[in-house]
Coordinates of C-alpha atoms and ligand atoms in Angstrom, one line a residue:
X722 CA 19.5 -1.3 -7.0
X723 CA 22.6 -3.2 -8.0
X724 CA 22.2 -6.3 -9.7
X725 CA 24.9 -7.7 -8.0
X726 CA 22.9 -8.4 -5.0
X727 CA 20.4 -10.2 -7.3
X728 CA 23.2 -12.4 -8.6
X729 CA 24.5 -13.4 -5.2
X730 CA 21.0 -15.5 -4.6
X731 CA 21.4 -19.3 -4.9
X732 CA 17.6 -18.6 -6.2
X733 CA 17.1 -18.9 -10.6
X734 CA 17.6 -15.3 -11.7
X735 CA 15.7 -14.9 -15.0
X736 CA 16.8 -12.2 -17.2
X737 CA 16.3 -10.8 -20.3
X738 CA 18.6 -8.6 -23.0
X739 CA 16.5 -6.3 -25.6
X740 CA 18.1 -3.7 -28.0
X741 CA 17.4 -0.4 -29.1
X742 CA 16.0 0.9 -32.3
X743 CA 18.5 2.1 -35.2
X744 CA 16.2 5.1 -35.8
X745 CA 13.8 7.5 -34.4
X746 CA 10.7 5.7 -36.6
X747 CA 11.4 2.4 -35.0
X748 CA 11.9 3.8 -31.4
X749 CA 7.5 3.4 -30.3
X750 CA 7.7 -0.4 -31.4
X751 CA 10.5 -1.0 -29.7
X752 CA 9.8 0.9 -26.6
X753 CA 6.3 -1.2 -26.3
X754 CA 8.0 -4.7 -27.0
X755 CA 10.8 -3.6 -23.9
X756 CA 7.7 -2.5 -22.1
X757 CA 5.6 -6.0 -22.3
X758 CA 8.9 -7.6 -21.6
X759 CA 9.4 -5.4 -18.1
X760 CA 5.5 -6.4 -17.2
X761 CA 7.1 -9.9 -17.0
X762 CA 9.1 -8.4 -14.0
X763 CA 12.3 -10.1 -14.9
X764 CA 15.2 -10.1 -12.3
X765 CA 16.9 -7.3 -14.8
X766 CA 16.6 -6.1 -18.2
X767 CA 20.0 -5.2 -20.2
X768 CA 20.1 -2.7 -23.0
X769 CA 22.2 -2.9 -25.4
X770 CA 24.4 -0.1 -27.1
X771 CA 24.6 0.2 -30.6
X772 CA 28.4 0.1 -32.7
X773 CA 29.9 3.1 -32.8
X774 CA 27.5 4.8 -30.4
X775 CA 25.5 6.2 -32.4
X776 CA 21.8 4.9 -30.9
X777 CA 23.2 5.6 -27.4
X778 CA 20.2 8.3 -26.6
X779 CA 17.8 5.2 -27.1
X780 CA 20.1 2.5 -24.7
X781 CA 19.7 5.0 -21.9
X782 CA 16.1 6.1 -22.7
X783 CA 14.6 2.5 -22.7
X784 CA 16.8 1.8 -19.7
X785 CA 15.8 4.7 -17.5
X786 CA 11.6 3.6 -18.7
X787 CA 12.2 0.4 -17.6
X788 CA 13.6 1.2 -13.9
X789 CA 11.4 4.0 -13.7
X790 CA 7.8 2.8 -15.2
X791 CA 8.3 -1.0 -14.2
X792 CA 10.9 -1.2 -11.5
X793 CA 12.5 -3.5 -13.5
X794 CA 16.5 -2.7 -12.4
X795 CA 17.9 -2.0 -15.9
X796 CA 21.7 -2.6 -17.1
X797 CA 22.6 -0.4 -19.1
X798 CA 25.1 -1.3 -21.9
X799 CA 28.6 0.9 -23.4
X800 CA 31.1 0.3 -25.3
X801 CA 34.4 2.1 -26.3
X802 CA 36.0 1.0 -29.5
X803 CA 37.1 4.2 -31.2
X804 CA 35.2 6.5 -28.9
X805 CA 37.2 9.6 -27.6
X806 CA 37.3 9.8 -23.9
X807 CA 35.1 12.9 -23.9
X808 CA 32.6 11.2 -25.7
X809 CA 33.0 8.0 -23.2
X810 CA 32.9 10.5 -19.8
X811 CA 29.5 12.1 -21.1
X812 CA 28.1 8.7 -21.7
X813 CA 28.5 8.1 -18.1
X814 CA 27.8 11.2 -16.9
X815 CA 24.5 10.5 -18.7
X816 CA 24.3 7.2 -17.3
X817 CA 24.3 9.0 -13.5
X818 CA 21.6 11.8 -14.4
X819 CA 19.7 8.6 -15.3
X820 CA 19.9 7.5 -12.1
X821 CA 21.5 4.3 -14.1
X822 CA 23.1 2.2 -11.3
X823 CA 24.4 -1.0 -13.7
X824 CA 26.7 -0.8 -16.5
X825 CA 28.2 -3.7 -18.9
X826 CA 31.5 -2.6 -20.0
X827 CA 32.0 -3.7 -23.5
X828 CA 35.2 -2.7 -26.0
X829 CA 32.6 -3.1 -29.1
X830 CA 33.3 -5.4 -32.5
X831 CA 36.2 -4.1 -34.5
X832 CA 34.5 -4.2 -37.5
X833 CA 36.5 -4.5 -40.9
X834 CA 36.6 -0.4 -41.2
X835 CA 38.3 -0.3 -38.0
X836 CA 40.4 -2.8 -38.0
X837 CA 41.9 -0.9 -41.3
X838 CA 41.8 2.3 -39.5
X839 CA 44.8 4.2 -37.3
X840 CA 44.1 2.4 -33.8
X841 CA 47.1 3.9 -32.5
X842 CA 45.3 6.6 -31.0
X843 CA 42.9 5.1 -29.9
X844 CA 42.2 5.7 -26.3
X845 CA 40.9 2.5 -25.7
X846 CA 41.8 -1.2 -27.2
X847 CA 39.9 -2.8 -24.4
X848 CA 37.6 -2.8 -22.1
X849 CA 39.0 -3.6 -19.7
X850 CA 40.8 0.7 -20.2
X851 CA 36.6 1.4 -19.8
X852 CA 36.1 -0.2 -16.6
X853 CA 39.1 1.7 -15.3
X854 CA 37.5 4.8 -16.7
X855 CA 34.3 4.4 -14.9
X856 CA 36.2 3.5 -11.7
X857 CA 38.3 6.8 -12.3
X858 CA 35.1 8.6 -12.9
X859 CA 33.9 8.3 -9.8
X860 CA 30.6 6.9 -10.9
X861 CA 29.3 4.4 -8.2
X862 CA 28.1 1.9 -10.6
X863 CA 27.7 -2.2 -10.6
X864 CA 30.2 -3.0 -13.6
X865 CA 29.3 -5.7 -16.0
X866 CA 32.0 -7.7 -18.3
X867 CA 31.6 -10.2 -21.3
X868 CA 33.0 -13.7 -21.2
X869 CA 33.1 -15.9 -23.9
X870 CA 33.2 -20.1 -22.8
X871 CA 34.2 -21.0 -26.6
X872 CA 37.1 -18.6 -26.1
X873 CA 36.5 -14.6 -28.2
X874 CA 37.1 -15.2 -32.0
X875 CA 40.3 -13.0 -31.9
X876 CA 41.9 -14.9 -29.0
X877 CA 45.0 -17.0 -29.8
X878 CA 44.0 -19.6 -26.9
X879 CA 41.5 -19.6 -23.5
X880 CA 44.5 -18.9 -21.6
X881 CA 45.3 -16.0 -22.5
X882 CA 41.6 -15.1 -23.3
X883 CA 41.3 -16.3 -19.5
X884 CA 43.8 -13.9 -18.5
X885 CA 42.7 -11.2 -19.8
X886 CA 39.5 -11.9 -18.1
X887 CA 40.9 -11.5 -14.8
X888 CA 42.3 -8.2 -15.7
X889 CA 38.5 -6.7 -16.2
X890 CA 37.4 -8.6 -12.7
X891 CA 40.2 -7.3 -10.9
X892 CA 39.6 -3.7 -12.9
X893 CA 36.6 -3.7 -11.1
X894 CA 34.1 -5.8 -13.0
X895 CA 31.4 -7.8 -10.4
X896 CA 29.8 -9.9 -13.1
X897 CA 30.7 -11.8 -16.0
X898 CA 27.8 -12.5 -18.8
X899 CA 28.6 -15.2 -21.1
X900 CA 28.3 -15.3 -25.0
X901 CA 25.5 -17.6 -26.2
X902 CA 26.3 -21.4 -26.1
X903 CA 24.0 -24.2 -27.4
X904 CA 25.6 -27.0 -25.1
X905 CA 26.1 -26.3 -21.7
X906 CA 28.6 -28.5 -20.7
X907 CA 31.0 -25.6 -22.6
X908 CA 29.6 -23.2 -19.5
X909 CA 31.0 -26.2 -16.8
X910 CA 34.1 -26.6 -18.1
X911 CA 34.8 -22.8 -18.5
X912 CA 33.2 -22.1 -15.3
X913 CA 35.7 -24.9 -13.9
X914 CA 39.0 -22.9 -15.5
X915 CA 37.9 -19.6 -14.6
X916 CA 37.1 -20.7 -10.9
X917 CA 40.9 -22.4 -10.7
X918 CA 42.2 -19.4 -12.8
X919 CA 40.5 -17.1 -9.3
X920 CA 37.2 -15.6 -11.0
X921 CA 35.1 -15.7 -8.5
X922 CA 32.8 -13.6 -9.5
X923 CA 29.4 -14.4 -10.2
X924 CA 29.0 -15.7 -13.9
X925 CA 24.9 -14.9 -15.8
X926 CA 24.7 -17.7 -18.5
X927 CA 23.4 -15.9 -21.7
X928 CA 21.2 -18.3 -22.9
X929 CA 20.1 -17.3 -27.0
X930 CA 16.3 -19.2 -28.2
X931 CA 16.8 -20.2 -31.5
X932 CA 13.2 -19.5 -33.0
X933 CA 13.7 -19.4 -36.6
X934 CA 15.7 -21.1 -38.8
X935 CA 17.2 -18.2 -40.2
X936 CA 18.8 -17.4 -37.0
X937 CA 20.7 -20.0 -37.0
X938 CA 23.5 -18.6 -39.4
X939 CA 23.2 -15.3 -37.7
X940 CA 24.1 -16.7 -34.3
X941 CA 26.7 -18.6 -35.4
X942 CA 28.5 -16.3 -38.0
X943 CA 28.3 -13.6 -34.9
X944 CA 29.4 -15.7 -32.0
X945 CA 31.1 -18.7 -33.7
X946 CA 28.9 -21.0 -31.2
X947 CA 29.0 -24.6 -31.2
X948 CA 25.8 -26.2 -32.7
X949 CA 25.2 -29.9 -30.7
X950 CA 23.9 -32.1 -33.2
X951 CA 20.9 -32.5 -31.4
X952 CA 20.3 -29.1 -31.9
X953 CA 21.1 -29.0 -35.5
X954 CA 18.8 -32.1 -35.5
X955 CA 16.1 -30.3 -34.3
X956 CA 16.5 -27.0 -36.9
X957 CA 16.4 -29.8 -39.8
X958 CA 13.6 -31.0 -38.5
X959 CA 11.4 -28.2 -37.9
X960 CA 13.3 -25.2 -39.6
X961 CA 10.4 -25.1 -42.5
X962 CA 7.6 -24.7 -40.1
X963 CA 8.0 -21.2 -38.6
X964 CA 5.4 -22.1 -35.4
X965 CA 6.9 -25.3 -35.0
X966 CA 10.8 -24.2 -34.8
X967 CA 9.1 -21.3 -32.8
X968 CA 7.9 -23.9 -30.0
X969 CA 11.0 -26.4 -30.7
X970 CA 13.9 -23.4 -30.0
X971 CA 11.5 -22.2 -26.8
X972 CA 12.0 -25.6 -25.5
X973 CA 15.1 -26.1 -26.1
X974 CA 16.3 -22.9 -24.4
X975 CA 14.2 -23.6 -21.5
X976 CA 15.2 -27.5 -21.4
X977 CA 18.8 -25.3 -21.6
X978 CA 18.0 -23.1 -18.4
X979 CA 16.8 -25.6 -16.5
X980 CA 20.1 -28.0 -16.3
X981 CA 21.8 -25.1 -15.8
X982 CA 19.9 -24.3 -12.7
X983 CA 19.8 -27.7 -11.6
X984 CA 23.9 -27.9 -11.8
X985 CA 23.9 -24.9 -9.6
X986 CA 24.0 -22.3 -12.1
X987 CA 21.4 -19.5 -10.7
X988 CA 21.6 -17.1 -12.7
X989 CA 20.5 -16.8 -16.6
X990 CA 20.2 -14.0 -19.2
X991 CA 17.7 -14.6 -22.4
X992 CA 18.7 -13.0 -25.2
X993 CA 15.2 -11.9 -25.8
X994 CA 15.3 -10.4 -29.1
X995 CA 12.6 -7.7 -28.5
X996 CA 10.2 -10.7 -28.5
X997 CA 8.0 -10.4 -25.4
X998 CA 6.4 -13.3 -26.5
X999 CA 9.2 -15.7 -26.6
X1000 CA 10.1 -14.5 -23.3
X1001 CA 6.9 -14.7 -21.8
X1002 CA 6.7 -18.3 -22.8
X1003 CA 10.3 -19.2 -21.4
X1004 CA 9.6 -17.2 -18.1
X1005 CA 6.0 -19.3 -18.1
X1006 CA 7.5 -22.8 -18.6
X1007 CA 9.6 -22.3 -15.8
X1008 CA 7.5 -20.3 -13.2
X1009 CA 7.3 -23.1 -10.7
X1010 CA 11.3 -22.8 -10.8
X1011 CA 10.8 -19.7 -10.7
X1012 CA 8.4 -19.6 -7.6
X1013 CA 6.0 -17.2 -9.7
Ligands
LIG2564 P1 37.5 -7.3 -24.4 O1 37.3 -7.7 -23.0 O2 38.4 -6.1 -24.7 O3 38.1 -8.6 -25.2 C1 38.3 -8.6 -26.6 C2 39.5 -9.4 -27.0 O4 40.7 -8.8 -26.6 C3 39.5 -10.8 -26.4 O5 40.1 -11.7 -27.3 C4 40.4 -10.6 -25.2 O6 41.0 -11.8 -24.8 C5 41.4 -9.6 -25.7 N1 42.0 -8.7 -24.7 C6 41.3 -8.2 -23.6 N2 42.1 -7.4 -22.9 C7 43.3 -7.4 -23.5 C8 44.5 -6.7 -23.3 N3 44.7 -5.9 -22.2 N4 45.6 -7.0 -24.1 C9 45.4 -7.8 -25.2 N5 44.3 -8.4 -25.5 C10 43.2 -8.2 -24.6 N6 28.7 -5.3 -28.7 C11 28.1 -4.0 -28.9 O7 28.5 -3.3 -29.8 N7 27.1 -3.6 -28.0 C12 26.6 -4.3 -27.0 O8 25.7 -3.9 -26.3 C13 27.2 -5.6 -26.8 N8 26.8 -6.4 -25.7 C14 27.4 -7.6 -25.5 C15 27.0 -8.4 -24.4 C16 27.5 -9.6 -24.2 C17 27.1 -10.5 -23.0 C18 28.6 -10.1 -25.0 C19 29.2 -11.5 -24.8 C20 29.0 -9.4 -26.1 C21 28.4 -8.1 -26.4 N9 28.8 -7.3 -27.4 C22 28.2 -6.1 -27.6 C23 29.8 -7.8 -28.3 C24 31.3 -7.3 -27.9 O9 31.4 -6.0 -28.0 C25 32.3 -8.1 -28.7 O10 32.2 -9.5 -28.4 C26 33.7 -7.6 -28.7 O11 34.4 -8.2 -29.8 C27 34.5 -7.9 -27.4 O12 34.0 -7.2 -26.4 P2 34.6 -7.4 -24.9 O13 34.0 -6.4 -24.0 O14 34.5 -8.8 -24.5 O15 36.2 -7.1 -25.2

């Protein structure tokens, strides 16, 4: 099935993101935690896609066992940054034998090696060039985009960042999924430009639980997010007690999803972690929302 008809509900879509293992040894741990996850019956799972490409066997593998095993509809994530074209059209050609049906078109991190390397041959800078590739493929598949309401890191302003967002929706992207945010009035007043700037298209509010204080730096040295002081008040608070931040950053994600939902924003993407736990417990605090 394609997501996007899930999206189009004015009913709370509940989502979750997992990612696959690095290596072969790790690929039976991760395969159960994405498995315990899809016995949740989510609206969707997303997979993501390693840099580079190189743990791409696993996205599609844990994909396809979810859809298949669970008949949990599965997204499947790609990306492009310095992959040849050949390598891209097998991906997808993959991606169909699957029986995949939802893609998120990504470009990938330029990571400090590639930013020093010889992009100009390249054949894609952006991904917007990938969803234009699938759509040239042929492949009949629901095509994913990111969106970032603090604006992308290498953006000069959200204008331009804006802009080039309306290139992927017009390329051929039916969904936007946002970077992680910690406050949500940054989602209204994104969701207010992008809806004067024409994006109509639905927009799935990734919503990160912070659940140890460690995180913390990770998430914000990856996504450059905005930390409210209510939330950093709440990491000082309870950061050296692991079960405590555990419970504290489960209800703040949940307190999270549920203004969202009651300012009419339906439809929400955990970034699970591979922690069926965690997403068990946010799916639970809200399944009277959730009419489960
Ligand atoms: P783009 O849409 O290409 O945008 C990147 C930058 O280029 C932006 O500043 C944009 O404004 C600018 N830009 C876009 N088009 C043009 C143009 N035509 N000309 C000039 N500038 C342009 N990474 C992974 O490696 N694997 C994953 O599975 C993964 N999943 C993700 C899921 C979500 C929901 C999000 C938000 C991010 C994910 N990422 C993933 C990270 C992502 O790859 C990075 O954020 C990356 O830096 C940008 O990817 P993009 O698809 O948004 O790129």
């Amino acid at each position: 099935m394609k997501i996007i008809e899930t999206l189009k509900k004015d009913t709370l879509s509940l989502s979750f993101e997992v990612f696959p293992p690095k290596t072969d040894s790790g690929f039976e741990s991760v395969k159960e935690a994405t498995e315990k996850i899809a016995e949740l019956k989510p609206a969707f799972m997303s997979v993501t896609y390693g840099a580079g490409g190189g743990t791409s066997k696993y996205t599609l593998n844990i994909a396809k066992n979810i859809k298949d095993r669970f008949g949990v509809e599965s997204l499947a994530h790609l990306t492009c940054v310095s992959s040849t074209r050949d390598t891209v059209l097998a991906r997808i050609g993959d991606m169909k034998a699957a029986g995949i049906e939802n893609v998120m078109a990504l470009r990938g991190d330029l990571t400090p090696e590639l930013m020093d390397s010889d992009r100009s041959q390249w054949p894609y800078h952006h991904a917007v060039e990938l969803i234009r590739e699938i759509k040239e493929s042929g492949a009949d598949f629901c095509i994913g985009g990111a969106c970032y309401p603090e604006i992308h890191p290498e953006s000069a302003n959200q204008k331009e960042d804006i802009a080039h967002l309306k290139e992927k929706v017009d390329a051929g992207c039916e969904f936007l999924t946002t970077q992680m945010f910690f406050d949500n009035n940054l989602l209204y007043n994104f969701l207010y430009k992008i809806r004067e700037a024409g994006i109509t298209v639905p927009v799935v509010a990734g919503i990160m639980p912070i659940t140890n204080a460690k995180q913390v730096e990770r998430a914000v040295k990856l996504s450059g997010s905005f930390m409210p002081q209510r939330f950093k008040a709440l990491v000082d608070k309870f950061g050296s007690d692991p079960a405590a931040m555990k419970q504290a950053g489960i209800a703040y994600a949940t307190d999270q999803i549920i203004d969202l939902f009651a300012n009419n924003v339906t439809n929400v993407h955990v970034y699970s972690m591979n922690k069926p736990d965690v997403a068990e417990k946010i799916q639970s605090n809200l399944n009277r929302i959730l009419g489960k």
